[in-house]
PDB file of C-alpha atoms in Angstrom:
ATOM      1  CA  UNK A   1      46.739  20.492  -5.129  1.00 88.00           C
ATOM      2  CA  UNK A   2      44.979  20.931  -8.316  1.00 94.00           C
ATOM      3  CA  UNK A   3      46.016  18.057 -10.758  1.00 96.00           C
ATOM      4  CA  UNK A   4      45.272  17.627 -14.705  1.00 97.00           C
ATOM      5  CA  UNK A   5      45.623  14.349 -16.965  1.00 98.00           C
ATOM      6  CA  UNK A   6      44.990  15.117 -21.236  1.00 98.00           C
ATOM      7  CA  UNK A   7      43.607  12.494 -22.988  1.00 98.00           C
ATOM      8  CA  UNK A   8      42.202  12.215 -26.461  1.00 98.00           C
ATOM      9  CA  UNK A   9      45.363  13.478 -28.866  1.00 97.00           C
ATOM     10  CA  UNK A  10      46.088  11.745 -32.045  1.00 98.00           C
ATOM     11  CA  UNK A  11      46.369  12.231 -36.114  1.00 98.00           C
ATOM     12  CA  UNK A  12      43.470  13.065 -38.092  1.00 98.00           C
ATOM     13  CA  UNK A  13      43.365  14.473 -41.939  1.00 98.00           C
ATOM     14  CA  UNK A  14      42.693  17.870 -42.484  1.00 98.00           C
ATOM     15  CA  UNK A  15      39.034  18.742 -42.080  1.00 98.00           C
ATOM     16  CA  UNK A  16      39.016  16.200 -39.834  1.00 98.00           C
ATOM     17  CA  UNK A  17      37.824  15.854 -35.796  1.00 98.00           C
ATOM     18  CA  UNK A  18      39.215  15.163 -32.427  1.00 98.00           C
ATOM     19  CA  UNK A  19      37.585  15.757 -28.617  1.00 98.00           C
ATOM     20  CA  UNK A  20      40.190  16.324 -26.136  1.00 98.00           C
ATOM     21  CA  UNK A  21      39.139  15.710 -22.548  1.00 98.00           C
ATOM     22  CA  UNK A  22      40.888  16.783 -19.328  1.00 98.00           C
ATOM     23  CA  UNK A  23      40.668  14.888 -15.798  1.00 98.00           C
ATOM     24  CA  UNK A  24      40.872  17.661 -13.154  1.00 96.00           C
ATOM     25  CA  UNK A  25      40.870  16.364  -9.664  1.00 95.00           C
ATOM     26  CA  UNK A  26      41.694  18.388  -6.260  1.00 93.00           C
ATOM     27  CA  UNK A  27      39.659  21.198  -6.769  1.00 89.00           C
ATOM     28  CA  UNK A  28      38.277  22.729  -3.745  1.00 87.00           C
ATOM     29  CA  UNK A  29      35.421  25.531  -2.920  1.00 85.00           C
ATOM     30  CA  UNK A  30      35.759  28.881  -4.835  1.00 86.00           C
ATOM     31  CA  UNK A  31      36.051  29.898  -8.422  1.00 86.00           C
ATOM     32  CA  UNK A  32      38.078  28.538 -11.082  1.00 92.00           C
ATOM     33  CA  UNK A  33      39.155  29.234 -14.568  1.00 96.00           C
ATOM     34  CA  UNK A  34      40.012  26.323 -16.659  1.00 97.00           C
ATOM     35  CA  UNK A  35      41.380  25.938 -20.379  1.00 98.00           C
ATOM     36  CA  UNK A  36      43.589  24.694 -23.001  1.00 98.00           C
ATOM     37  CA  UNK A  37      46.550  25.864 -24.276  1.00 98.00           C
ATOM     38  CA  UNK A  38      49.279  24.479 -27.322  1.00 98.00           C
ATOM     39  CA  UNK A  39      52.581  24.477 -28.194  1.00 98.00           C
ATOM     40  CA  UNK A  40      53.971  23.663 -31.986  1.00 97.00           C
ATOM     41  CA  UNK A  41      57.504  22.501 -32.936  1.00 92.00           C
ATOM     42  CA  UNK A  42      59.717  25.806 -32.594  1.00 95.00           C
ATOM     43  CA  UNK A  43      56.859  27.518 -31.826  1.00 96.00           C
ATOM     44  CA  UNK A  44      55.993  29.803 -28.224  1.00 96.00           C
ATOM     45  CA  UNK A  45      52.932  28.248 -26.603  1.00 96.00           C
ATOM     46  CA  UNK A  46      49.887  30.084 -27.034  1.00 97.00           C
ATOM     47  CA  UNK A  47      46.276  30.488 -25.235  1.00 97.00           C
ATOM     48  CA  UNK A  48      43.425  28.603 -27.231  1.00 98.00           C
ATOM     49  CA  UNK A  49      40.382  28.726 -25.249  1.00 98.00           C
ATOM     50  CA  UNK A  50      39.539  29.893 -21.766  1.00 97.00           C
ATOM     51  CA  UNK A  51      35.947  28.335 -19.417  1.00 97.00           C
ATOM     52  CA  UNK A  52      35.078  30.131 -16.148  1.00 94.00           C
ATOM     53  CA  UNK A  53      32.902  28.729 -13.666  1.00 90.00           C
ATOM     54  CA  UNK A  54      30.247  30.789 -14.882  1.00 90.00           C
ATOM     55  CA  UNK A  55      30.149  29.710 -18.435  1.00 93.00           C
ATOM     56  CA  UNK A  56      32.142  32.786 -19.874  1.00 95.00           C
ATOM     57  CA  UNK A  57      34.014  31.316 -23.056  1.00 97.00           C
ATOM     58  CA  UNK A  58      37.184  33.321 -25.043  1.00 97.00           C
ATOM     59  CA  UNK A  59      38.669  31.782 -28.189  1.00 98.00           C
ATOM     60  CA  UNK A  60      42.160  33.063 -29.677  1.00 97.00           C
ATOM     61  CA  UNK A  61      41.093  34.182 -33.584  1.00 97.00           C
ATOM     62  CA  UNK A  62      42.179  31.380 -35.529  1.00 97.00           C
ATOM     63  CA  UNK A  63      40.252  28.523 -33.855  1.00 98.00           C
ATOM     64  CA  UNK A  64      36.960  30.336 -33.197  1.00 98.00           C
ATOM     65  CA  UNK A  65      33.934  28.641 -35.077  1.00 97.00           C
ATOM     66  CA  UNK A  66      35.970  25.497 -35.044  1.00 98.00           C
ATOM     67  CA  UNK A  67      36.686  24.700 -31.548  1.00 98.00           C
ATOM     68  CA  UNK A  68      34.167  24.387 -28.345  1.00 98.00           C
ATOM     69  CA  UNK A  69      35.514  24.349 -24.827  1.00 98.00           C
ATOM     70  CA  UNK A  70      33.576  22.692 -22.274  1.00 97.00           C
ATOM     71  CA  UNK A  71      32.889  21.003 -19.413  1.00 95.00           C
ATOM     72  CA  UNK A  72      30.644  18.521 -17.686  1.00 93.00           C
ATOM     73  CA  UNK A  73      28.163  19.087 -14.788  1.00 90.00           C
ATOM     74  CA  UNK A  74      31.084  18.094 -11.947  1.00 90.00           C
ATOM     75  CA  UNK A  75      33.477  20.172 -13.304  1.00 89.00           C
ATOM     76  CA  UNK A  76      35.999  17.258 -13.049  1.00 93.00           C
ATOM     77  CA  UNK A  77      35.877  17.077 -16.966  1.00 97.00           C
ATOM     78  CA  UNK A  78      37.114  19.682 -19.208  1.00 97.00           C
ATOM     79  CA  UNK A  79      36.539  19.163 -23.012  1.00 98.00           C
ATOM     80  CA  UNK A  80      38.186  20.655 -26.165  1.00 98.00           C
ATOM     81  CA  UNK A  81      35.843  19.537 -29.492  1.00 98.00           C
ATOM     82  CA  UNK A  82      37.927  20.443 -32.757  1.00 98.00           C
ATOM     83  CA  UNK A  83      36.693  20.442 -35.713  1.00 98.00           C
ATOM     84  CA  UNK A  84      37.458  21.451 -39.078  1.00 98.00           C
ATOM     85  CA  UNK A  85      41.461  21.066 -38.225  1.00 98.00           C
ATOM     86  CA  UNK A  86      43.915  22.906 -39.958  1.00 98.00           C
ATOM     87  CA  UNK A  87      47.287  21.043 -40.178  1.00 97.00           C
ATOM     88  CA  UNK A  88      48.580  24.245 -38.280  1.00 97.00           C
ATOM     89  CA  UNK A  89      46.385  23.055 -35.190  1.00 98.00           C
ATOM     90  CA  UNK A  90      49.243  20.642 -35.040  1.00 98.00           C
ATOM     91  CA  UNK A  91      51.004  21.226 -31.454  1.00 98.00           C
ATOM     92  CA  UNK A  92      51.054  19.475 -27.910  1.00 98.00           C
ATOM     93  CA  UNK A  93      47.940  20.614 -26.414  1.00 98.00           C
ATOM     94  CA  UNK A  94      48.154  21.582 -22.463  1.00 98.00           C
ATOM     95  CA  UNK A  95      44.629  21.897 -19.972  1.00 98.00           C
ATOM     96  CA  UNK A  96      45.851  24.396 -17.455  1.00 97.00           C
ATOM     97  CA  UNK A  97      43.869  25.620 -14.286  1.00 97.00           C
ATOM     98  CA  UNK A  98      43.537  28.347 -11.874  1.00 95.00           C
ATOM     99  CA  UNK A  99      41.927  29.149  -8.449  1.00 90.00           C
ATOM    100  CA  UNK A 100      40.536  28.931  -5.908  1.00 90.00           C
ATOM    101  CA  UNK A 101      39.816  32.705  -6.957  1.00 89.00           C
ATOM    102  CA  UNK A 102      40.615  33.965 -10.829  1.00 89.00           C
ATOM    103  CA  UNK A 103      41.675  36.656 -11.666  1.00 87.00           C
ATOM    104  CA  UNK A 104      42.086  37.081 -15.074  1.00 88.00           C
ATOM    105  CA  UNK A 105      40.392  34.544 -17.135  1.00 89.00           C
ATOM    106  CA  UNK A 106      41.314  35.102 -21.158  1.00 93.00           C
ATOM    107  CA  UNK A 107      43.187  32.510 -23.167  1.00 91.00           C
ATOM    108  CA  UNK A 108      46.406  35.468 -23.683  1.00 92.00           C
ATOM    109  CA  UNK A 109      46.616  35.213 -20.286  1.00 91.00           C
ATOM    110  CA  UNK A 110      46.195  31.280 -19.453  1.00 94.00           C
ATOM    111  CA  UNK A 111      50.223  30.872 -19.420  1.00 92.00           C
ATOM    112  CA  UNK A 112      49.651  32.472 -15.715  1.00 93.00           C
ATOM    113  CA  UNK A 113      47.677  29.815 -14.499  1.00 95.00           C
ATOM    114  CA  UNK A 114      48.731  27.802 -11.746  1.00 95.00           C
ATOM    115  CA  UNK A 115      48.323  24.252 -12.972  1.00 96.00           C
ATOM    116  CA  UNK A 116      49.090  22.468 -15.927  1.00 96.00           C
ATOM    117  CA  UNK A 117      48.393  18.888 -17.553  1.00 97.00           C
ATOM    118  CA  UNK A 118      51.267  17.178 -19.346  1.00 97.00           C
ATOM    119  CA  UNK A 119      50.049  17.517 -22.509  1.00 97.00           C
ATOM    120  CA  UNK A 120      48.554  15.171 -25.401  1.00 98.00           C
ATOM    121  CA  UNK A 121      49.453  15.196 -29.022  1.00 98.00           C
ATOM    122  CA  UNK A 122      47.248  16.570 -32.339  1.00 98.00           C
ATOM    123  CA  UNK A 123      48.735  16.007 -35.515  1.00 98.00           C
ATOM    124  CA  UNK A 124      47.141  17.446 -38.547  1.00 98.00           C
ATOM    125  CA  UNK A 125      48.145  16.098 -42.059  1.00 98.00           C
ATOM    126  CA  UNK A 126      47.164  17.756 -45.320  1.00 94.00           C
TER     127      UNK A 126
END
């Protein structure tokens, strides 16, 4: 059983920085698909960014050139770097995994995956 732990949420000023990282423990042999997703007050959650095992990055629109997923060399840490934040980046952001085999791997489609963190909070003020 695949589990996920967010850490690194909190308030920043617009233009401002965070680095969210995400604990994933249980994997086992195959190929996963790993990413972040967010949910704002009154708002549907959406895909952010998508990571496959083979590096393959997607980005939803409004956060490319400002965020960077990642991941280190185990593959037990996943990483979202924000920068530039908008104070509609606010939201509860969720990591979210799938595999052993993946499917489809793009952040519209990351609401499918299997497992999901608990989320940590980003709130943007102007």
């Amino acid at each position: 059983q695949v589990q996920l732990v967010e850490s690194g949420g909190g308030s920043v000023q617009a233009g401002g920085s965070l680095r969210l990282s995400c604990a994933i423990s249980g994997r086992t042999h195959g190929t996963y698909c790993v990413g972040w997703s967010r949910q704002a007050p009154g708002k549907e959650r959406e895909g952010v960014a998508t990571l496959e095992d083979n590096g393959r990055t997607t980005y939803r629109d409004n956060v490319k050139g400002r965020f960077t997923v990642s991941q280190d060399n185990t593959k037990n840490i996943l990483y979202l770097q924000m920068n530039n934040l908008k104070p509609e980046d606010t939201a509860m952001y969720y990591c979210a995994a799938e595999g052993p085999t993946c499917y489809y791997s793009d952040y519209d489609g990351i609401e499918l995956f299997r497992y999901k963190g608990q989320g940590t909070q980003v709130t943007v003020s102007s």
